[in-house]
Coordinates of C-alpha atoms in Angstrom, one line a residue:
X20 CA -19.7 71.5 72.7
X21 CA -15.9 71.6 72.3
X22 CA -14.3 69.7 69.8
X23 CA -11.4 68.8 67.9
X24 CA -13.3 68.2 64.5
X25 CA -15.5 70.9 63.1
X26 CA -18.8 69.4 62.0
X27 CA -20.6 70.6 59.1
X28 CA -24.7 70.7 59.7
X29 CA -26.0 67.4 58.5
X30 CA -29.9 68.1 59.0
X31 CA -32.2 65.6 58.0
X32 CA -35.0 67.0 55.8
X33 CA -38.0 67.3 57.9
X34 CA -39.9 67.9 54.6
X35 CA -39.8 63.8 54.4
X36 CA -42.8 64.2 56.9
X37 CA -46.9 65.9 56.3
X38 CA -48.0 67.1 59.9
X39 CA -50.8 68.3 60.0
X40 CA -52.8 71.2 61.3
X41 CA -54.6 69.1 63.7
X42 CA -55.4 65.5 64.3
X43 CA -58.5 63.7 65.9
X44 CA -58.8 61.0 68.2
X45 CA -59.1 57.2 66.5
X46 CA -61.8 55.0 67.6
X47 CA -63.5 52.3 65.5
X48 CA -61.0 52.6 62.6
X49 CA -61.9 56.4 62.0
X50 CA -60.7 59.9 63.6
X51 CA -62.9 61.8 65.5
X52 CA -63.4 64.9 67.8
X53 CA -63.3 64.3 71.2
X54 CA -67.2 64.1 73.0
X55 CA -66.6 67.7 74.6
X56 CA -64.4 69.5 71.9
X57 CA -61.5 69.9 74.0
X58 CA -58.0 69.9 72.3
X59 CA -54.3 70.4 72.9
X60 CA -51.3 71.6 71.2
X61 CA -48.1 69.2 70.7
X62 CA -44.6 71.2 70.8
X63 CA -41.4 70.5 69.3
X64 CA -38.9 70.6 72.8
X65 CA -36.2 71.5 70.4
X66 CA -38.2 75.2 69.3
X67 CA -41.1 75.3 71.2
X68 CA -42.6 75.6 67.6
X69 CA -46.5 74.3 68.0
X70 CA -46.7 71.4 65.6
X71 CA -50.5 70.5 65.7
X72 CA -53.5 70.4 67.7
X73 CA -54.7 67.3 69.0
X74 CA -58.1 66.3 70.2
X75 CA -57.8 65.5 73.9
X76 CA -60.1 62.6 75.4
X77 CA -62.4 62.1 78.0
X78 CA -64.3 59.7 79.9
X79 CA -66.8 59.6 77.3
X80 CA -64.2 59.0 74.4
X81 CA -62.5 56.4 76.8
X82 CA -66.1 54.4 76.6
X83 CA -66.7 54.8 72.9
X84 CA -63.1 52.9 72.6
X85 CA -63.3 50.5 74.8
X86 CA -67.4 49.1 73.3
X87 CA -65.6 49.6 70.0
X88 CA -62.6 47.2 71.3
X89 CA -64.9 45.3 72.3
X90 CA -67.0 44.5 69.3
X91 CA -64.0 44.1 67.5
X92 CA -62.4 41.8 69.6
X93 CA -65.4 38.7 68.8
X94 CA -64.2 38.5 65.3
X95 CA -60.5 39.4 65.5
X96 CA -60.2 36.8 68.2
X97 CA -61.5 33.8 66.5
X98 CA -59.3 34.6 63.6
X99 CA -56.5 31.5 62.8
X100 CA -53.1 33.2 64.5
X101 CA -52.1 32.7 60.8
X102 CA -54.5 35.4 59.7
X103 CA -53.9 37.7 62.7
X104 CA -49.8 37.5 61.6
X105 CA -50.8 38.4 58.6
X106 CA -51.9 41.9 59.6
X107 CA -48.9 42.1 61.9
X108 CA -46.4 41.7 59.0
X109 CA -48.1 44.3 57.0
X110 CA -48.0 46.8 59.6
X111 CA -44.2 45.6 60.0
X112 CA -43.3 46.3 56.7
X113 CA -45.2 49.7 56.7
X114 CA -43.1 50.5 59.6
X115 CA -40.0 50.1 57.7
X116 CA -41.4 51.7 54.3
X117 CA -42.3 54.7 56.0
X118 CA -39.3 54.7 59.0
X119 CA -37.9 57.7 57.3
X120 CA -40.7 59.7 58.0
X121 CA -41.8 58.3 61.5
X122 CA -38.2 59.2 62.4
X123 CA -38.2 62.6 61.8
X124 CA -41.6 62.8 63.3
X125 CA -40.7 61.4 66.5
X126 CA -37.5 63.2 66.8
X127 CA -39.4 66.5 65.9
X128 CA -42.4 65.4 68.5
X129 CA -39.8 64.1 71.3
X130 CA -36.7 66.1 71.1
X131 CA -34.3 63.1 70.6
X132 CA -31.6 62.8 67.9
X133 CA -32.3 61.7 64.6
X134 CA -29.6 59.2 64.7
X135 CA -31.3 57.2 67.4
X136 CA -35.4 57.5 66.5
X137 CA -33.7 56.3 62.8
X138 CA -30.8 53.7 64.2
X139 CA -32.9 52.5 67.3
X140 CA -36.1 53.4 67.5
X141 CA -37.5 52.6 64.4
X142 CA -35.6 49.2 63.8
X143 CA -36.6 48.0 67.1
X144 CA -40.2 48.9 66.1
X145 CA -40.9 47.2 63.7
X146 CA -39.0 44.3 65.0
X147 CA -41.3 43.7 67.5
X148 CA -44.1 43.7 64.9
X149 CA -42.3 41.0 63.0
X150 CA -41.2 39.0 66.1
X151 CA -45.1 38.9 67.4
X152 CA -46.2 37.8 64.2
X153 CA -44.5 35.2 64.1
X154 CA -45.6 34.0 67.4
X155 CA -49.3 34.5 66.9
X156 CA -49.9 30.8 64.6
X157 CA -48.0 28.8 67.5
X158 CA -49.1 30.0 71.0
X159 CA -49.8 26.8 72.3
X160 CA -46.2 26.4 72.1
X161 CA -45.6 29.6 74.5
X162 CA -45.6 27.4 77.9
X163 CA -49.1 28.4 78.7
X164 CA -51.1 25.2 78.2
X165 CA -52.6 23.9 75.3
X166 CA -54.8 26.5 73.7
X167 CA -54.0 29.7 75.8
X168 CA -57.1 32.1 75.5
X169 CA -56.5 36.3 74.6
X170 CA -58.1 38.3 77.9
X171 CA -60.1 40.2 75.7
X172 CA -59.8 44.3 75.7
X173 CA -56.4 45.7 76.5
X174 CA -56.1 49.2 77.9
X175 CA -52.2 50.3 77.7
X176 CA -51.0 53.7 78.4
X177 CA -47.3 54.6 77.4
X178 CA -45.0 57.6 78.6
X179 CA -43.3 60.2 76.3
X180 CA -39.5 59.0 75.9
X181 CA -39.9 56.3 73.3
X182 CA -43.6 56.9 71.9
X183 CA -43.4 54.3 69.2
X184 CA -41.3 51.9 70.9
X185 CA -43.4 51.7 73.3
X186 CA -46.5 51.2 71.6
X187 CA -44.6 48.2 69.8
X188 CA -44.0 46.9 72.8
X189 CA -48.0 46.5 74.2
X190 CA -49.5 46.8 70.8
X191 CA -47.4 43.6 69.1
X192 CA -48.2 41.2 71.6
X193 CA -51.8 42.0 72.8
X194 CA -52.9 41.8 68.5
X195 CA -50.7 38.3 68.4
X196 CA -52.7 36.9 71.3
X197 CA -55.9 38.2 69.9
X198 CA -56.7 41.0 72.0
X199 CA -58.0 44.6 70.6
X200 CA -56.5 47.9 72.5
X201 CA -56.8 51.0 73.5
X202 CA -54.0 52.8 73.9
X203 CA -53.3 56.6 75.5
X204 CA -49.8 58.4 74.2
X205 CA -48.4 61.2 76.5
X206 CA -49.2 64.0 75.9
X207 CA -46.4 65.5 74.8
X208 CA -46.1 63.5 71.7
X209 CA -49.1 62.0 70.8
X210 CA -48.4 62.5 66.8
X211 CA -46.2 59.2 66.1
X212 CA -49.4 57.0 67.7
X213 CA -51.7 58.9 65.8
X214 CA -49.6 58.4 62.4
X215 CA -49.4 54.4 63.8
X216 CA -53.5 54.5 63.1
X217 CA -52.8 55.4 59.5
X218 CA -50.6 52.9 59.0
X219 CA -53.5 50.2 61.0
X220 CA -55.8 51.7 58.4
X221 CA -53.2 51.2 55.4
X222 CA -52.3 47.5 56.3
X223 CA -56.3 47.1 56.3
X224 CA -56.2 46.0 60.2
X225 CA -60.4 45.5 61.3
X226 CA -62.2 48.2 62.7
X227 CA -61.9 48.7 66.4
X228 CA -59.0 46.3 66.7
X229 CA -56.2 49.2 67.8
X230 CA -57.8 52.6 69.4
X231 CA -55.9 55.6 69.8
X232 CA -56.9 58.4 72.3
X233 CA -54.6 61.1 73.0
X234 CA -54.9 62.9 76.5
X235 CA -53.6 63.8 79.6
X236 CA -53.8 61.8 83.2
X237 CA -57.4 62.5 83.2
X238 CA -58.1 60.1 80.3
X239 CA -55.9 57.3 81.3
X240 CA -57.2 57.0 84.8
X241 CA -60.4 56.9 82.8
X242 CA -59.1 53.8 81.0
X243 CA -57.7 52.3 83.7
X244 CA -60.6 52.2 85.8
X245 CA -63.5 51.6 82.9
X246 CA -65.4 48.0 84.1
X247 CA -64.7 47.2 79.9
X248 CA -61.0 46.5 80.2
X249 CA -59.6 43.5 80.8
X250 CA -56.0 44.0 81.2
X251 CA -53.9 46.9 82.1
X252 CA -50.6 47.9 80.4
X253 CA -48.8 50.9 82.0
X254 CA -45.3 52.4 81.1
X255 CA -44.2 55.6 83.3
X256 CA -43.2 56.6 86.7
X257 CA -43.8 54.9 89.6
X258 CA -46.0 57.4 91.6
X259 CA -48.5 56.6 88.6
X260 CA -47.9 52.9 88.7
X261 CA -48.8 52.8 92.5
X262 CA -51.9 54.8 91.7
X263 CA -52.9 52.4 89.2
X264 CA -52.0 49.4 91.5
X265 CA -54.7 50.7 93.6
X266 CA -57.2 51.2 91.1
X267 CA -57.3 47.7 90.1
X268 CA -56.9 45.8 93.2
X269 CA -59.5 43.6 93.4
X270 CA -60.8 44.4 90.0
X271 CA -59.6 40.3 88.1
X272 CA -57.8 43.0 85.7
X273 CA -54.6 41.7 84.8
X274 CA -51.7 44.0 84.9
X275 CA -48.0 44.9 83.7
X276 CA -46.3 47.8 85.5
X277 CA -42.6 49.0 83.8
X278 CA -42.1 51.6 86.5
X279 CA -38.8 53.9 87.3
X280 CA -35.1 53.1 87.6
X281 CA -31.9 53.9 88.9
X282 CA -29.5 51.4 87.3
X283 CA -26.3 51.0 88.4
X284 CA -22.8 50.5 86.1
X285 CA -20.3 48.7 87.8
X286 CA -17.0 49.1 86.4
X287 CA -14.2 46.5 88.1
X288 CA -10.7 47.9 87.9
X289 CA -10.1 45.2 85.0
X290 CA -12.4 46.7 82.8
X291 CA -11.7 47.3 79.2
X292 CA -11.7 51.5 80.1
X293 CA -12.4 52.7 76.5
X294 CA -15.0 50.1 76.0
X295 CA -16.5 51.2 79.1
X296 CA -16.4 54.8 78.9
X297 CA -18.2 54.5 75.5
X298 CA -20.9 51.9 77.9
X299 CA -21.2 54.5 80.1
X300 CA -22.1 57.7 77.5
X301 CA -24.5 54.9 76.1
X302 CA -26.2 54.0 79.5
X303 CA -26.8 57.6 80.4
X304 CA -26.5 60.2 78.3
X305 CA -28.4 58.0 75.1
X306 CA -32.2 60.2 75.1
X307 CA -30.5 62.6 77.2
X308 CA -30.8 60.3 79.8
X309 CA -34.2 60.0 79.7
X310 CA -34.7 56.0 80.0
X311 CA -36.2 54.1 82.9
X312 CA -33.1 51.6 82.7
X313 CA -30.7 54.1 82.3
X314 CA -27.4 53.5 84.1
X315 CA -27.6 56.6 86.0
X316 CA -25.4 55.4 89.3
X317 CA -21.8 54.4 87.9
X318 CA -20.1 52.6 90.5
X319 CA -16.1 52.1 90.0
X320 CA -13.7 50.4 91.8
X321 CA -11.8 52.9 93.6
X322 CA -8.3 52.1 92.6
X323 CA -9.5 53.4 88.9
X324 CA -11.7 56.4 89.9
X325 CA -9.5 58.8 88.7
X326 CA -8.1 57.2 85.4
X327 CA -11.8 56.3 84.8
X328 CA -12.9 59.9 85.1
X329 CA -10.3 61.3 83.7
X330 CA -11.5 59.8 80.3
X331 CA -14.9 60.4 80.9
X332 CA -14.5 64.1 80.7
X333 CA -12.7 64.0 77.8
X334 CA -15.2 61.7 76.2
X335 CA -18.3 63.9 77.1
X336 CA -16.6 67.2 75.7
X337 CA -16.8 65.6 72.6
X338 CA -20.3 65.5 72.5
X339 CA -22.5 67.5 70.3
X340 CA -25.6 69.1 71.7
X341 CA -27.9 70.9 69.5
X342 CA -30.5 70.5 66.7
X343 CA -31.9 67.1 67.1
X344 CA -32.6 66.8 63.4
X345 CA -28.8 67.3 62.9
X346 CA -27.3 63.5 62.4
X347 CA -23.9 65.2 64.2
X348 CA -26.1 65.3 67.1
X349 CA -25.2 63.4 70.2
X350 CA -27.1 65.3 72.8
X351 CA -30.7 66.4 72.0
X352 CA -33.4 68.4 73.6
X353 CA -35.5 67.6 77.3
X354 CA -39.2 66.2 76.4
X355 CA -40.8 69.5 78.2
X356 CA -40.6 73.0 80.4
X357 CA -41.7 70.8 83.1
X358 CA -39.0 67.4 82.9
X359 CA -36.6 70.1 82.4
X360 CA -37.0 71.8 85.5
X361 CA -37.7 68.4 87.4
X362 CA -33.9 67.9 85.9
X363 CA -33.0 71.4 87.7
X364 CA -34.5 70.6 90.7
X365 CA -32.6 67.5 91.3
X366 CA -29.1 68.5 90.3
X367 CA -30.0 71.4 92.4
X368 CA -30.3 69.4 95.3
X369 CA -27.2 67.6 94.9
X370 CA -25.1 70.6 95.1
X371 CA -26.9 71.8 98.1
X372 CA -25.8 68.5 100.1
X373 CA -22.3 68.5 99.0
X374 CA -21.6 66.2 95.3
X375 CA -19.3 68.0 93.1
X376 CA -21.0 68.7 90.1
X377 CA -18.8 68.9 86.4
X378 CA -20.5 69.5 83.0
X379 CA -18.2 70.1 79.6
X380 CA -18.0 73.6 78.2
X381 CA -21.5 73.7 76.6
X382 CA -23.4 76.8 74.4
X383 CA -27.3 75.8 75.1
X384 CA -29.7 76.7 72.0
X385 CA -31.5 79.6 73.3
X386 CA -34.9 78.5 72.3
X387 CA -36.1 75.0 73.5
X388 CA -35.8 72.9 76.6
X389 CA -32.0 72.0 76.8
X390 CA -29.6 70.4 80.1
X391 CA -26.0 70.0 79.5
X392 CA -24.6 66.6 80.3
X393 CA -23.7 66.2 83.7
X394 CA -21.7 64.3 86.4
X395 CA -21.1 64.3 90.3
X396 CA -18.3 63.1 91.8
X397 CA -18.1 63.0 95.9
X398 CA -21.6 61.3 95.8
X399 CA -22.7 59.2 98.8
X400 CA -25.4 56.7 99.2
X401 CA -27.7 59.4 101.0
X402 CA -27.5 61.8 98.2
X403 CA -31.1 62.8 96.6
X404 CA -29.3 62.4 93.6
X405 CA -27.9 58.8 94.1
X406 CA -31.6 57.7 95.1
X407 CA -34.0 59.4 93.3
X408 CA -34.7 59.1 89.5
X409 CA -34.0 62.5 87.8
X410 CA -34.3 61.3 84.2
X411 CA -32.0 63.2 82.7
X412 CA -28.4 63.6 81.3
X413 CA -27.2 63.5 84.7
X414 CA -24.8 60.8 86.2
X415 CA -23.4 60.1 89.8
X416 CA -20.2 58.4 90.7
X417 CA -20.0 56.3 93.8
X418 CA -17.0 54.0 94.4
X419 CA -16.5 50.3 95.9
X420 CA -13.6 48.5 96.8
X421 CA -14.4 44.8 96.7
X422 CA -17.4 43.2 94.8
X423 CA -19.6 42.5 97.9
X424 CA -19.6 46.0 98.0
X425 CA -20.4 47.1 94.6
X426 CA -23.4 44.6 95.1
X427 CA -24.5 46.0 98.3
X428 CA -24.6 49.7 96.3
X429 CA -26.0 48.2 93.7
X430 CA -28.5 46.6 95.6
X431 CA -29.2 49.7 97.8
X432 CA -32.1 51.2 96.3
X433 CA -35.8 51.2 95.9
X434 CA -35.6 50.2 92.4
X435 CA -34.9 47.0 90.4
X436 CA -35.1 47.5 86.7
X437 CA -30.8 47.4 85.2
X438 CA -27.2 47.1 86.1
X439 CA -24.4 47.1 84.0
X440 CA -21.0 44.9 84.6
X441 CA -17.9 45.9 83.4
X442 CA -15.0 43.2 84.0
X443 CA -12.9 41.4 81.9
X444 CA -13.8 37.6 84.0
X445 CA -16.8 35.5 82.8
X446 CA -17.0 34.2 86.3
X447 CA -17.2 37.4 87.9
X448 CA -20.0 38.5 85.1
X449 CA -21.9 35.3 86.5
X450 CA -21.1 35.5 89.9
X451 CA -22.4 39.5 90.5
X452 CA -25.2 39.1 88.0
X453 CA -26.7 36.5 89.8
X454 CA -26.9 38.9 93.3
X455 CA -28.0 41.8 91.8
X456 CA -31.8 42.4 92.1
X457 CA -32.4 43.9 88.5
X458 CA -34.6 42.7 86.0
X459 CA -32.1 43.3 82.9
X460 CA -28.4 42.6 83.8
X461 CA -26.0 44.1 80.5
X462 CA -22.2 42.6 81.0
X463 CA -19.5 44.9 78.8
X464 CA -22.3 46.8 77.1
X465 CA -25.4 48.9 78.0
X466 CA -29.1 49.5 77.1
X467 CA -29.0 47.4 74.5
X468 CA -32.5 45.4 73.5
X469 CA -34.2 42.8 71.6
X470 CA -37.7 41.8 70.7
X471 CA -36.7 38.2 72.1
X472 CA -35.6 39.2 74.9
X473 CA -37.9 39.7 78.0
X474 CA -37.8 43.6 80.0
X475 CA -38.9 44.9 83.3
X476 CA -38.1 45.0 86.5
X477 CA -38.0 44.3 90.5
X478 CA -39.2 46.1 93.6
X479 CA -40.9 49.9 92.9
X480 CA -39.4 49.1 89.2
X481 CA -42.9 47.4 88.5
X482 CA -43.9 43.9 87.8
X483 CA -44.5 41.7 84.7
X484 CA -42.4 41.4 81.8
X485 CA -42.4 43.1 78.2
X486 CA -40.8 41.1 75.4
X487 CA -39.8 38.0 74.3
X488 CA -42.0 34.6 74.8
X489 CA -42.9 36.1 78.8
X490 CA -44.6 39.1 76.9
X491 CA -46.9 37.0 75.7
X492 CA -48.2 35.7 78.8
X493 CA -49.3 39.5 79.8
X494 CA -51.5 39.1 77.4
X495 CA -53.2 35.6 77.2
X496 CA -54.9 33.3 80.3
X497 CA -54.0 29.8 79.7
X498 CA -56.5 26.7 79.9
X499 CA -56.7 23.1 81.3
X500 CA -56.5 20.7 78.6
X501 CA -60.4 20.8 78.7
X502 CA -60.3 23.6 77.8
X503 CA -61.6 25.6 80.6
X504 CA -60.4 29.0 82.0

């Protein structure tokens, strides 16, 4: 994009990371074909360059997993919590010896700047590992009774945007509370989950105790549905996690659903207006916008629309967008052919009913899947695009007048998982936070998270909570102090 400055390439070496040719699926601490000898290829969104095959599962693989979870799960169980944080710490500390490498895997498998898979994703990761560990010697201290029980096998299935994050996030707690997994990556980047069982395998973790099947929708329903599992873990879009809903009613399963969003940024006309802007880049253009909390409605107080705006657009023509492996990069590429033209669709759609749609002068790479960032202005609460998710760099400006307005906005949707406050008053922060029906509530700042801290969300935005002490109790079934279930 357009700039002042003139940035020389800063590419990190992808020859930090071994791919290769093709990868198996891991079940019982060893990779194997898939029962029927189906596979699929993985490909960089940046090139389209094929970077491995990977053995796809089915309903057959799904079963080998979960009796080999099973097994597992009588011995890792009855470990001390002391032991089982043991293995967590290890894996922790693999995390960060090899984050280097997982980086540039995951921003070659994902499409996503190098500066955030090695400034975000990668701390966060192994984070988590180190926060669950710690937990896993003192669970009768979590508020769940006594001597809280693990439900046994855990089937989680995770979405493409943040592959390893992700599987921090349901992997961490489930091994703290003594459960074994199986877990299903997208399947357009199953390579960083895959390189996670090597690193189970290096830390020594038990046989059995973490399963890895890559696959598409086929396999996960599998999981979903299999009598073995015990608890359910989804992360993806709500049409799914309705499906899944479904699937289970009835079923004792116990389930966590982290669904779709549409946050909304609410900037009050006594905002801090730099700080905010830079919130604002952060809250939707951060993955290329491609975040179930991301602050994709900004709602600003009319009587600073257009000083608001006007630094926006100079803000987002600074922007770089290009080679993801570049650390200049701001702006990398769409997941897939078919996100990006999901993206298309939408934006589409909002010209057709009337929003004004700006994007900064932009050169596209001609190979890969790319979207320019982009805002409406003229937006209305009946817009497609001020309703429905498009997850993507895309943002649309509404306006309020007083706060019981911005709230009612806010509030006006089908979704429940962020918001964003922008004021300089404490009491205002408190006051609209507390009336907002979000699940995460960011005040002067934006998509900004914490292993401590407890995620997810309200309404079609899913139920349960990832994170923190609550993620825990996803993940254990407490007992009467005799001891019963």
């Amino acid at each position: 994009m357009a700039s002042v400055f003139e940035y020389a390439p800063a590419p990190e070496s992808r020859a930090i990371v071994d791919i290769a040719p093709s990868y198996g699926l891991f079940i019982d601490g060893e990779f194997a074909d898939a029962a029927d000898g189906k596979v699929f290829k993985t490909v960089s969104p940046s090139s389209e360059e094929v970077l491995s095959e990977v053995a796809r599962a089915g309903s057959e693989d799904v079963d080998r997993a979960v009796k080999a979870a099973r097994r597992a799960f009588e011995k890792w169980s009855a470990l001390p919590g002391g032991e089982r944080a043991k293995y967590l710490f290890r894996i922790a500390r693999i995390i960060q010896e090899r984050s280097r490498e997982l980086a540039v895997l995951e921003t070659l498998d994902n499409g996503k700047p190098i500066r955030e898979t090695r400034d975000a994703d990668l701390p966060l990761v192994a984070a988590h590992f180190f926060y669950y560990a710690g937990w896993a010697d003192k669970l009768e201290h979590a508020g769940l009774g006594p001597n809280p029980r693990p439900l046994g096998v855990a089937g989680q299935v995770i979405p493409w945007n943040f592959p390893l994050l992700m599987l921090a996030w349901k992997i961490a707690p489930a091994l703290a509370a003594g459960n074994t997994v199986v877990l299903k990556p997208a399947e357009t980047t199953p390579l960083s989950a895959l390189f996670f069982a090597d690193i189970c395998r290096q830390a020594g973790l038990p046989r059995g105790v973490v399963n890895i099947l890559p696959g598409y929708g086929d396999a996960g329903a599998a999981l979903v549905e299999h009598p073995g599992i015990d608890k359910v873990a989804f992360t993806g879009s709500t049409a799914v996690g309705k499906a899944i809903a479904r699937q289970v009613a009835g079923t004792g399963k116990k389930v966590t659903l982290e669904l779709g969003g549409k946050g909304a940024n609410i900037v009050f006309d006594d905002a801090p207006l730099d700080q905010a802007v830079e919130g604002i880049i952060g809250g939707i253009f951060f993955n290329q916008g491609q975040v179930c909390c991301a602050g994709s409605r900004l709602l600003v107080q009319e009587s600073i629309q257009d000083e608001l705006l006007d630094s926006l657009k100079r803000r987002l023509s600074t922007l770089r967008l290009g080679d993801p492996l570049d650390k200049n990069t701001d702006i990398g590429a769409i997941n897939s052919e078919e996100q990006l033209a999901r993206i298309t669709s939408l934006v589409e759609k909002g010209e057709a009913e009337g929003a004004e749609r700006w994007s900064p002068a932009c050169a596209l790479p001609s190979s890969g899947y790319w979207f320019a960032p982009t805002l409406f202005t003229n937006v209305t609460q009946a817009h497609t695009i001020a309703r429905d998710e498009i997850f993507g760099p895309v943002l649309s400006v509404l306006t309020f007048r007083t706060p019981d307005e911005a709230v009612a906005k806010a509030n006006n949707s089908q979704y429940g998982l962020s918001a964003g406050i922008w004021t300089e008053k404490g009491s205002r922060i408190l006051a609209v936070a507390n009336r907002l029906r979000a699940g995460v509530v960011w005040a002067n700042t934006f998509n900004k998270f914490d292993p401590t801290s407890p995620f997810g969300g309200y309404k079609e935005s899913g139920y349960g909570r990832e994170g923190g002490r609550h993620g825990l109790e996803a993940y254990l079934a407490p007992t009467n102090p005799e001891g019963a279930r």
